[in-house]
PDB file of C-alpha atoms and ligand atoms in Angstrom:
ATOM      1  CA  UNK A 512     142.261  -3.082 131.889  1.00  0.00           C
ATOM      2  CA  UNK A 513     146.051  -2.854 131.460  1.00  0.00           C
ATOM      3  CA  UNK A 514     147.706  -3.664 134.733  1.00  0.00           C
ATOM      4  CA  UNK A 515     151.176  -4.062 136.128  1.00  0.00           C
ATOM      5  CA  UNK A 516     151.557  -6.918 138.517  1.00  0.00           C
ATOM      6  CA  UNK A 517     151.668  -5.436 142.009  1.00  0.00           C
ATOM      7  CA  UNK A 518     152.519  -8.230 144.419  1.00  0.00           C
ATOM      8  CA  UNK A 519     152.328  -5.816 147.360  1.00  0.00           C
ATOM      9  CA  UNK A 520     148.645  -5.075 146.707  1.00  0.00           C
ATOM     10  CA  UNK A 521     147.329  -7.679 149.125  1.00  0.00           C
ATOM     11  CA  UNK A 522     149.573  -6.447 151.941  1.00  0.00           C
ATOM     12  CA  UNK A 523     148.254  -2.954 151.350  1.00  0.00           C
ATOM     13  CA  UNK A 524     144.642  -4.221 151.541  1.00  0.00           C
ATOM     14  CA  UNK A 525     145.435  -5.923 154.864  1.00  0.00           C
ATOM     15  CA  UNK A 526     146.929  -2.680 156.199  1.00  0.00           C
ATOM     16  CA  UNK A 527     143.708  -0.743 155.478  1.00  0.00           C
ATOM     17  CA  UNK A 528     140.826  -2.800 156.921  1.00  0.00           C
ATOM     18  CA  UNK A 529     138.772   0.408 157.300  1.00  0.00           C
ATOM     19  CA  UNK A 530     138.558   0.506 153.471  1.00  0.00           C
ATOM     20  CA  UNK A 531     139.068  -3.170 152.549  1.00  0.00           C
ATOM     21  CA  UNK A 532     137.269  -5.310 155.128  1.00  0.00           C
ATOM     22  CA  UNK A 533     138.904  -8.727 155.533  1.00  0.00           C
ATOM     23  CA  UNK A 534     136.892 -11.928 155.023  1.00  0.00           C
ATOM     24  CA  UNK A 535     133.999 -10.411 153.093  1.00  0.00           C
ATOM     25  CA  UNK A 536     131.751 -13.517 153.460  1.00  0.00           C
ATOM     26  CA  UNK A 537     131.813 -13.024 157.239  1.00  0.00           C
ATOM     27  CA  UNK A 538     130.061  -9.663 156.692  1.00  0.00           C
ATOM     28  CA  UNK A 539     127.146 -11.291 154.895  1.00  0.00           C
ATOM     29  CA  UNK A 540     123.919  -9.914 156.394  1.00  0.00           C
ATOM     30  CA  UNK A 541     125.912  -7.409 158.496  1.00  0.00           C
ATOM     31  CA  UNK A 542     126.961  -4.697 156.059  1.00  0.00           C
ATOM     32  CA  UNK A 543     125.018  -2.076 158.019  1.00  0.00           C
ATOM     33  CA  UNK A 544     127.326  -2.802 160.943  1.00  0.00           C
ATOM     34  CA  UNK A 545     130.395  -2.429 158.745  1.00  0.00           C
ATOM     35  CA  UNK A 546     129.223   1.078 157.758  1.00  0.00           C
ATOM     36  CA  UNK A 547     127.746   1.756 161.208  1.00  0.00           C
ATOM     37  CA  UNK A 548     124.545   3.181 159.713  1.00  0.00           C
ATOM     38  CA  UNK A 549     121.306   2.196 157.951  1.00  0.00           C
ATOM     39  CA  UNK A 550     122.016   3.945 154.661  1.00  0.00           C
ATOM     40  CA  UNK A 551     121.230   2.148 151.399  1.00  0.00           C
ATOM     41  CA  UNK A 552     124.002   0.092 149.816  1.00  0.00           C
ATOM     42  CA  UNK A 553     125.007   0.591 146.195  1.00  0.00           C
ATOM     43  CA  UNK A 554     127.329  -1.992 144.676  1.00  0.00           C
ATOM     44  CA  UNK A 555     129.645  -1.461 141.713  1.00  0.00           C
ATOM     45  CA  UNK A 556     130.942  -4.590 139.986  1.00  0.00           C
ATOM     46  CA  UNK A 557     134.325  -4.145 138.277  1.00  0.00           C
ATOM     47  CA  UNK A 558     135.384  -0.797 139.764  1.00  0.00           C
ATOM     48  CA  UNK A 559     138.705  -0.615 137.912  1.00  0.00           C
ATOM     49  CA  UNK A 560     140.768   2.191 139.441  1.00  0.00           C
ATOM     50  CA  UNK A 561     137.799   3.509 141.397  1.00  0.00           C
ATOM     51  CA  UNK A 562     137.150   6.926 139.859  1.00  0.00           C
ATOM     52  CA  UNK A 563     133.373   6.318 139.541  1.00  0.00           C
ATOM     53  CA  UNK A 564     132.718   4.788 142.945  1.00  0.00           C
ATOM     54  CA  UNK A 565     134.747   7.426 144.789  1.00  0.00           C
ATOM     55  CA  UNK A 566     133.144  10.251 142.774  1.00  0.00           C
ATOM     56  CA  UNK A 567     129.671   8.864 143.502  1.00  0.00           C
ATOM     57  CA  UNK A 568     130.456   8.411 147.184  1.00  0.00           C
ATOM     58  CA  UNK A 569     131.578  12.043 147.492  1.00  0.00           C
ATOM     59  CA  UNK A 570     128.375  13.267 145.838  1.00  0.00           C
ATOM     60  CA  UNK A 571     126.142  10.919 147.838  1.00  0.00           C
ATOM     61  CA  UNK A 572     127.316  10.860 151.449  1.00  0.00           C
ATOM     62  CA  UNK A 573     124.014   9.226 152.535  1.00  0.00           C
ATOM     63  CA  UNK A 574     124.679   6.133 150.447  1.00  0.00           C
ATOM     64  CA  UNK A 575     127.125   3.350 151.300  1.00  0.00           C
ATOM     65  CA  UNK A 576     129.161   2.115 148.338  1.00  0.00           C
ATOM     66  CA  UNK A 577     130.731  -1.322 147.994  1.00  0.00           C
ATOM     67  CA  UNK A 578     133.080  -1.916 145.053  1.00  0.00           C
ATOM     68  CA  UNK A 579     134.038  -5.362 143.756  1.00  0.00           C
ATOM     69  CA  UNK A 580     137.150  -5.803 141.659  1.00  0.00           C
ATOM     70  CA  UNK A 581     138.633  -9.065 140.485  1.00  0.00           C
ATOM     71  CA  UNK A 582     142.147  -7.749 139.944  1.00  0.00           C
ATOM     72  CA  UNK A 583     144.166  -6.849 143.049  1.00  0.00           C
ATOM     73  CA  UNK A 584     146.691  -4.925 140.938  1.00  0.00           C
ATOM     74  CA  UNK A 585     143.920  -2.692 139.589  1.00  0.00           C
ATOM     75  CA  UNK A 586     142.030  -2.357 142.878  1.00  0.00           C
ATOM     76  CA  UNK A 587     145.092  -1.106 144.684  1.00  0.00           C
ATOM     77  CA  UNK A 588     144.890   2.123 142.630  1.00  0.00           C
ATOM     78  CA  UNK A 589     141.319   2.607 143.902  1.00  0.00           C
ATOM     79  CA  UNK A 590     142.529   2.062 147.451  1.00  0.00           C
ATOM     80  CA  UNK A 591     145.290   4.659 146.999  1.00  0.00           C
ATOM     81  CA  UNK A 592     142.669   7.194 145.828  1.00  0.00           C
ATOM     82  CA  UNK A 593     140.384   6.348 148.710  1.00  0.00           C
ATOM     83  CA  UNK A 594     143.171   6.869 151.247  1.00  0.00           C
ATOM     84  CA  UNK A 595     144.157  10.150 149.614  1.00  0.00           C
ATOM     85  CA  UNK A 596     140.598  11.478 149.537  1.00  0.00           C
ATOM     86  CA  UNK A 597     139.582  10.087 152.941  1.00  0.00           C
ATOM     87  CA  UNK A 598     136.086   9.132 151.773  1.00  0.00           C
ATOM     88  CA  UNK A 599     134.401   7.118 154.523  1.00  0.00           C
ATOM     89  CA  UNK A 600     131.325   5.641 152.764  1.00  0.00           C
ATOM     90  CA  UNK A 601     133.197   3.244 150.439  1.00  0.00           C
ATOM     91  CA  UNK A 602     134.442  -0.297 151.009  1.00  0.00           C
ATOM     92  CA  UNK A 603     136.441  -2.226 148.414  1.00  0.00           C
ATOM     93  CA  UNK A 604     136.465  -5.985 147.978  1.00  0.00           C
ATOM     94  CA  UNK A 605     138.950  -7.950 145.878  1.00  0.00           C
ATOM     95  CA  UNK A 606     136.267 -10.472 144.911  1.00  0.00           C
ATOM     96  CA  UNK A 607     134.581 -12.020 141.901  1.00  0.00           C
ATOM     97  CA  UNK A 608     130.959 -11.101 141.159  1.00  0.00           C
ATOM     98  CA  UNK A 609     130.276 -14.828 140.832  1.00  0.00           C
ATOM     99  CA  UNK A 610     130.564 -14.996 144.622  1.00  0.00           C
ATOM    100  CA  UNK A 611     128.053 -12.226 145.358  1.00  0.00           C
ATOM    101  CA  UNK A 612     125.626 -14.464 147.218  1.00  0.00           C
ATOM    102  CA  UNK A 613     128.428 -15.525 149.578  1.00  0.00           C
ATOM    103  CA  UNK A 614     129.082 -11.858 150.402  1.00  0.00           C
ATOM    104  CA  UNK A 615     125.583 -10.369 150.643  1.00  0.00           C
ATOM    105  CA  UNK A 616     122.363 -11.639 152.141  1.00  0.00           C
ATOM    106  CA  UNK A 617     119.153 -11.420 150.100  1.00  0.00           C
ATOM    107  CA  UNK A 618     117.757  -7.835 149.953  1.00  0.00           C
ATOM    108  CA  UNK A 619     120.945  -6.313 151.384  1.00  0.00           C
ATOM    109  CA  UNK A 620     121.801  -4.182 148.328  1.00  0.00           C
ATOM    110  CA  UNK A 621     119.721  -1.343 146.818  1.00  0.00           C
ATOM    111  CA  UNK A 622     121.405  -0.810 143.459  1.00  0.00           C
ATOM    112  CA  UNK A 623     124.054  -2.351 141.203  1.00  0.00           C
ATOM    113  CA  UNK A 624     126.334  -0.383 138.855  1.00  0.00           C
ATOM    114  CA  UNK A 625     128.068  -2.008 135.886  1.00  0.00           C
ATOM    115  CA  UNK A 626     130.442   0.305 134.036  1.00  0.00           C
ATOM    116  CA  UNK A 627     132.304  -0.636 130.859  1.00  0.00           C
ATOM    117  CA  UNK A 628     132.148  -4.313 131.702  1.00  0.00           C
ATOM    118  CA  UNK A 629     134.367  -6.597 129.626  1.00  0.00           C
ATOM    119  CA  UNK A 630     132.367  -7.305 126.420  1.00  0.00           C
ATOM    120  CA  UNK A 631     133.395 -10.940 125.848  1.00  0.00           C
ATOM    121  CA  UNK A 632     132.317 -10.691 122.186  1.00  0.00           C
ATOM    122  CA  UNK A 633     132.659 -14.380 121.277  1.00  0.00           C
ATOM    123  CA  UNK A 634     129.420 -16.358 121.569  1.00  0.00           C
ATOM    124  CA  UNK A 635     131.161 -19.118 123.466  1.00  0.00           C
ATOM    125  CA  UNK A 636     132.036 -16.577 126.210  1.00  0.00           C
ATOM    126  CA  UNK A 637     128.477 -15.298 126.663  1.00  0.00           C
ATOM    127  CA  UNK A 638     128.271 -16.695 130.195  1.00  0.00           C
ATOM    128  CA  UNK A 639     131.156 -14.429 131.276  1.00  0.00           C
ATOM    129  CA  UNK A 640     129.292 -11.219 130.410  1.00  0.00           C
ATOM    130  CA  UNK A 641     128.198  -9.470 133.582  1.00  0.00           C
ATOM    131  CA  UNK A 642     124.715  -9.007 132.091  1.00  0.00           C
ATOM    132  CA  UNK A 643     124.237 -12.743 131.338  1.00  0.00           C
ATOM    133  CA  UNK A 644     121.186 -14.217 133.040  1.00  0.00           C
ATOM    134  CA  UNK A 645     123.160 -16.121 135.704  1.00  0.00           C
ATOM    135  CA  UNK A 646     124.659 -12.787 136.873  1.00  0.00           C
ATOM    136  CA  UNK A 647     121.181 -11.204 136.806  1.00  0.00           C
ATOM    137  CA  UNK A 648     120.082 -14.039 139.140  1.00  0.00           C
ATOM    138  CA  UNK A 649     122.842 -13.025 141.569  1.00  0.00           C
ATOM    139  CA  UNK A 650     121.980  -9.298 141.411  1.00  0.00           C
ATOM    140  CA  UNK A 651     118.322 -10.133 141.904  1.00  0.00           C
ATOM    141  CA  UNK A 652     119.101 -12.261 144.959  1.00  0.00           C
ATOM    142  CA  UNK A 653     121.221  -9.650 146.750  1.00  0.00           C
ATOM    143  CA  UNK A 654     118.972  -6.709 145.826  1.00  0.00           C
ATOM    144  CA  UNK A 655     115.686  -5.405 147.174  1.00  0.00           C
ATOM    145  CA  UNK A 656     112.737  -6.634 145.042  1.00  0.00           C
ATOM    146  CA  UNK A 657     112.559  -3.524 142.830  1.00  0.00           C
ATOM    147  CA  UNK A 658     116.340  -2.953 142.709  1.00  0.00           C
ATOM    148  CA  UNK A 659     117.972  -1.388 139.663  1.00  0.00           C
ATOM    149  CA  UNK A 660     121.028  -2.187 137.567  1.00  0.00           C
ATOM    150  CA  UNK A 661     122.616   0.969 136.107  1.00  0.00           C
ATOM    151  CA  UNK A 662     124.733   0.081 133.109  1.00  0.00           C
ATOM    152  CA  UNK A 663     127.136   2.128 130.944  1.00  0.00           C
ATOM    153  CA  UNK A 664     129.324   0.972 128.082  1.00  0.00           C
ATOM    154  CA  UNK A 665     130.950   2.157 124.870  1.00  0.00           C
ATOM    155  CA  UNK A 666     130.413  -1.275 123.299  1.00  0.00           C
ATOM    156  CA  UNK A 667     127.352  -1.324 121.038  1.00  0.00           C
ATOM    157  CA  UNK A 668     127.304  -5.128 120.808  1.00  0.00           C
ATOM    158  CA  UNK A 669     127.394  -5.564 124.580  1.00  0.00           C
ATOM    159  CA  UNK A 670     124.752  -2.866 125.009  1.00  0.00           C
ATOM    160  CA  UNK A 671     122.346  -4.509 122.554  1.00  0.00           C
ATOM    161  CA  UNK A 672     122.989  -7.901 124.113  1.00  0.00           C
ATOM    162  CA  UNK A 673     122.372  -6.491 127.602  1.00  0.00           C
ATOM    163  CA  UNK A 674     119.118  -4.729 126.680  1.00  0.00           C
ATOM    164  CA  UNK A 675     117.925  -8.058 125.330  1.00  0.00           C
ATOM    165  CA  UNK A 676     119.134  -9.955 128.390  1.00  0.00           C
ATOM    166  CA  UNK A 677     117.459  -7.473 130.799  1.00  0.00           C
ATOM    167  CA  UNK A 678     114.158  -7.572 128.959  1.00  0.00           C
ATOM    168  CA  UNK A 679     114.218 -11.377 128.485  1.00  0.00           C
ATOM    169  CA  UNK A 680     114.607 -11.507 132.288  1.00  0.00           C
ATOM    170  CA  UNK A 681     111.415  -9.438 132.664  1.00  0.00           C
ATOM    171  CA  UNK A 682     113.184  -6.286 133.845  1.00  0.00           C
ATOM    172  CA  UNK A 683     111.794  -2.815 133.120  1.00  0.00           C
ATOM    173  CA  UNK A 684     114.086  -0.616 131.021  1.00  0.00           C
ATOM    174  CA  UNK A 685     114.335   3.059 131.997  1.00  0.00           C
ATOM    175  CA  UNK A 686     116.470   5.994 130.866  1.00  0.00           C
ATOM    176  CA  UNK A 687     117.879   4.260 127.806  1.00  0.00           C
ATOM    177  CA  UNK A 688     120.435   6.544 126.149  1.00  0.00           C
ATOM    178  CA  UNK A 689     122.143   5.714 122.871  1.00  0.00           C
ATOM    179  CA  UNK A 690     124.482   8.691 123.167  1.00  0.00           C
ATOM    180  CA  UNK A 691     124.840   9.733 126.783  1.00  0.00           C
ATOM    181  CA  UNK A 692     127.272  12.575 126.242  1.00  0.00           C
ATOM    182  CA  UNK A 693     125.067  14.200 123.611  1.00  0.00           C
ATOM    183  CA  UNK A 694     121.871  13.901 125.648  1.00  0.00           C
ATOM    184  CA  UNK A 695     120.645  15.651 128.739  1.00  0.00           C
ATOM    185  CA  UNK A 696     122.947  14.130 131.229  1.00  0.00           C
ATOM    186  CA  UNK A 697     122.470  15.085 134.830  1.00  0.00           C
ATOM    187  CA  UNK A 698     124.908  14.179 137.553  1.00  0.00           C
ATOM    188  CA  UNK A 699     126.966  11.828 135.416  1.00  0.00           C
ATOM    189  CA  UNK A 700     130.133  10.682 137.149  1.00  0.00           C
ATOM    190  CA  UNK A 701     132.636   9.471 134.561  1.00  0.00           C
ATOM    191  CA  UNK A 702     134.659   6.293 134.874  1.00  0.00           C
ATOM    192  CA  UNK A 703     138.265   5.985 133.634  1.00  0.00           C
ATOM    193  CA  UNK A 704     137.126   4.073 130.549  1.00  0.00           C
ATOM    194  CA  UNK A 705     134.355   6.576 129.885  1.00  0.00           C
ATOM    195  CA  UNK A 706     136.848   9.455 129.913  1.00  0.00           C
ATOM    196  CA  UNK A 707     139.188   7.593 127.602  1.00  0.00           C
ATOM    197  CA  UNK A 708     136.582   6.452 125.058  1.00  0.00           C
ATOM    198  CA  UNK A 709     134.495   9.624 125.014  1.00  0.00           C
ATOM    199  CA  UNK A 710     137.674  11.674 124.432  1.00  0.00           C
ATOM    200  CA  UNK A 711     138.258   9.533 121.328  1.00  0.00           C
ATOM    201  CA  UNK A 712     134.718  10.329 120.127  1.00  0.00           C
ATOM    202  CA  UNK A 713     133.094   6.983 121.011  1.00  0.00           C
ATOM    203  CA  UNK A 714     129.428   6.976 121.915  1.00  0.00           C
ATOM    204  CA  UNK A 715     128.531   6.056 125.435  1.00  0.00           C
ATOM    205  CA  UNK A 716     125.413   3.934 125.942  1.00  0.00           C
ATOM    206  CA  UNK A 717     123.517   3.852 129.219  1.00  0.00           C
ATOM    207  CA  UNK A 718     120.397   2.315 130.700  1.00  0.00           C
ATOM    208  CA  UNK A 719     118.722   1.582 134.005  1.00  0.00           C
ATOM    209  CA  UNK A 720     117.094  -1.853 134.268  1.00  0.00           C
ATOM    210  CA  UNK A 721     114.759  -2.524 137.165  1.00  0.00           C
ATOM    211  CA  UNK A 722     113.701  -5.899 138.549  1.00  0.00           C
ATOM    212  CA  UNK A 723     109.957  -6.361 138.962  1.00  0.00           C
ATOM    213  CA  UNK A 724     108.913  -6.828 142.568  1.00  0.00           C
TER     214      UNK A 724
HETATM  215  N1  SAM B1195     134.542   0.189 135.501  1.00  0.00           N
HETATM  216  C1  SAM B1195     135.866   0.636 135.171  1.00  0.00           C
HETATM  217  C2  SAM B1195     135.798   1.764 134.174  1.00  0.00           C
HETATM  218  O1  SAM B1195     134.712   1.979 133.616  1.00  0.00           O
HETATM  219  O2  SAM B1195     136.809   2.465 133.971  1.00  0.00           O
HETATM  220  C3  SAM B1195     136.745  -0.524 134.657  1.00  0.00           C
HETATM  221  C4  SAM B1195     136.313  -1.170 133.387  1.00  0.00           C
HETATM  222  S1  SAM B1195     137.321  -2.579 132.939  1.00  0.00           S
HETATM  223  C5  SAM B1195     136.979  -2.821 131.278  1.00  0.00           C
HETATM  224  C6  SAM B1195     136.409  -3.928 133.689  1.00  0.00           C
HETATM  225  C7  SAM B1195     136.853  -4.252 135.101  1.00  0.00           C
HETATM  226  O3  SAM B1195     135.976  -5.237 135.642  1.00  0.00           O
HETATM  227  C8  SAM B1195     138.268  -4.838 135.176  1.00  0.00           C
HETATM  228  O4  SAM B1195     139.026  -4.099 136.124  1.00  0.00           O
HETATM  229  C9  SAM B1195     138.032  -6.286 135.622  1.00  0.00           C
HETATM  230  O5  SAM B1195     139.084  -6.782 136.435  1.00  0.00           O
HETATM  231  C10 SAM B1195     136.718  -6.180 136.374  1.00  0.00           C
HETATM  232  N2  SAM B1195     135.942  -7.435 136.393  1.00  0.00           N
HETATM  233  C11 SAM B1195     135.677  -8.214 135.324  1.00  0.00           C
HETATM  234  N3  SAM B1195     134.937  -9.275 135.686  1.00  0.00           N
HETATM  235  C12 SAM B1195     134.725  -9.166 137.025  1.00  0.00           C
HETATM  236  C13 SAM B1195     134.043  -9.964 137.984  1.00  0.00           C
HETATM  237  N4  SAM B1195     133.435 -11.116 137.628  1.00  0.00           N
HETATM  238  N5  SAM B1195     134.016  -9.547 139.266  1.00  0.00           N
HETATM  239  C14 SAM B1195     134.652  -8.402 139.637  1.00  0.00           C
HETATM  240  N6  SAM B1195     135.324  -7.603 138.761  1.00  0.00           N
HETATM  241  C15 SAM B1195     135.355  -7.978 137.482  1.00  0.00           C
END
């Protein structure tokens, strides 16, 4: 994602602890207390500028949403939207998905969303793909036993790779769409990348992959 360096981003996170809780690992096992309710937790990895997570949170007020984003300069745009819209069931974390098990206790999360994840097309970068088996291990650890990964991308190569990775892991594949915008699509909330690529005529691929309990 193209980004301008925004050195003030971290100060802005610190000024809004109600949206960006400090010291995420200290919340491990206590996310219900952060949200002050028992609602299920849905996690999006790589939120970009936050259009999807905020849109989902508005439509699903009985779900708590946690968004992870590696880049502070990108995440600050999501924070600006969150402040503007005053949505209360979202928390943003400027963290790497590799550290998920330091942030969440086992079984603390109900669903994971991956949207337009970086494709890392070179074979030697396979381990960086967010659907590589070591990431699936992390999602499996933090999620309830039958938790689901909902995945969207415009990248055919990454989609094929991910279907293979999910099924090699023993996950059940549901709702596989090879052309989301030309299929019966209910309640789809678009991401920034999805808007950009679908406007150019690219196909959008989607699937739901469920861990076996
Ligand atoms: N999901 C957004 C969308 O669909 O518009 C953004 C897609 S962008 C291609 C991928 C985003 O994932 C980038 O903002 C990147 O910084 C973030 N990202 C990549 N690897 C990550 C990781 N290991 N942990 C957290 N965020 C990550």
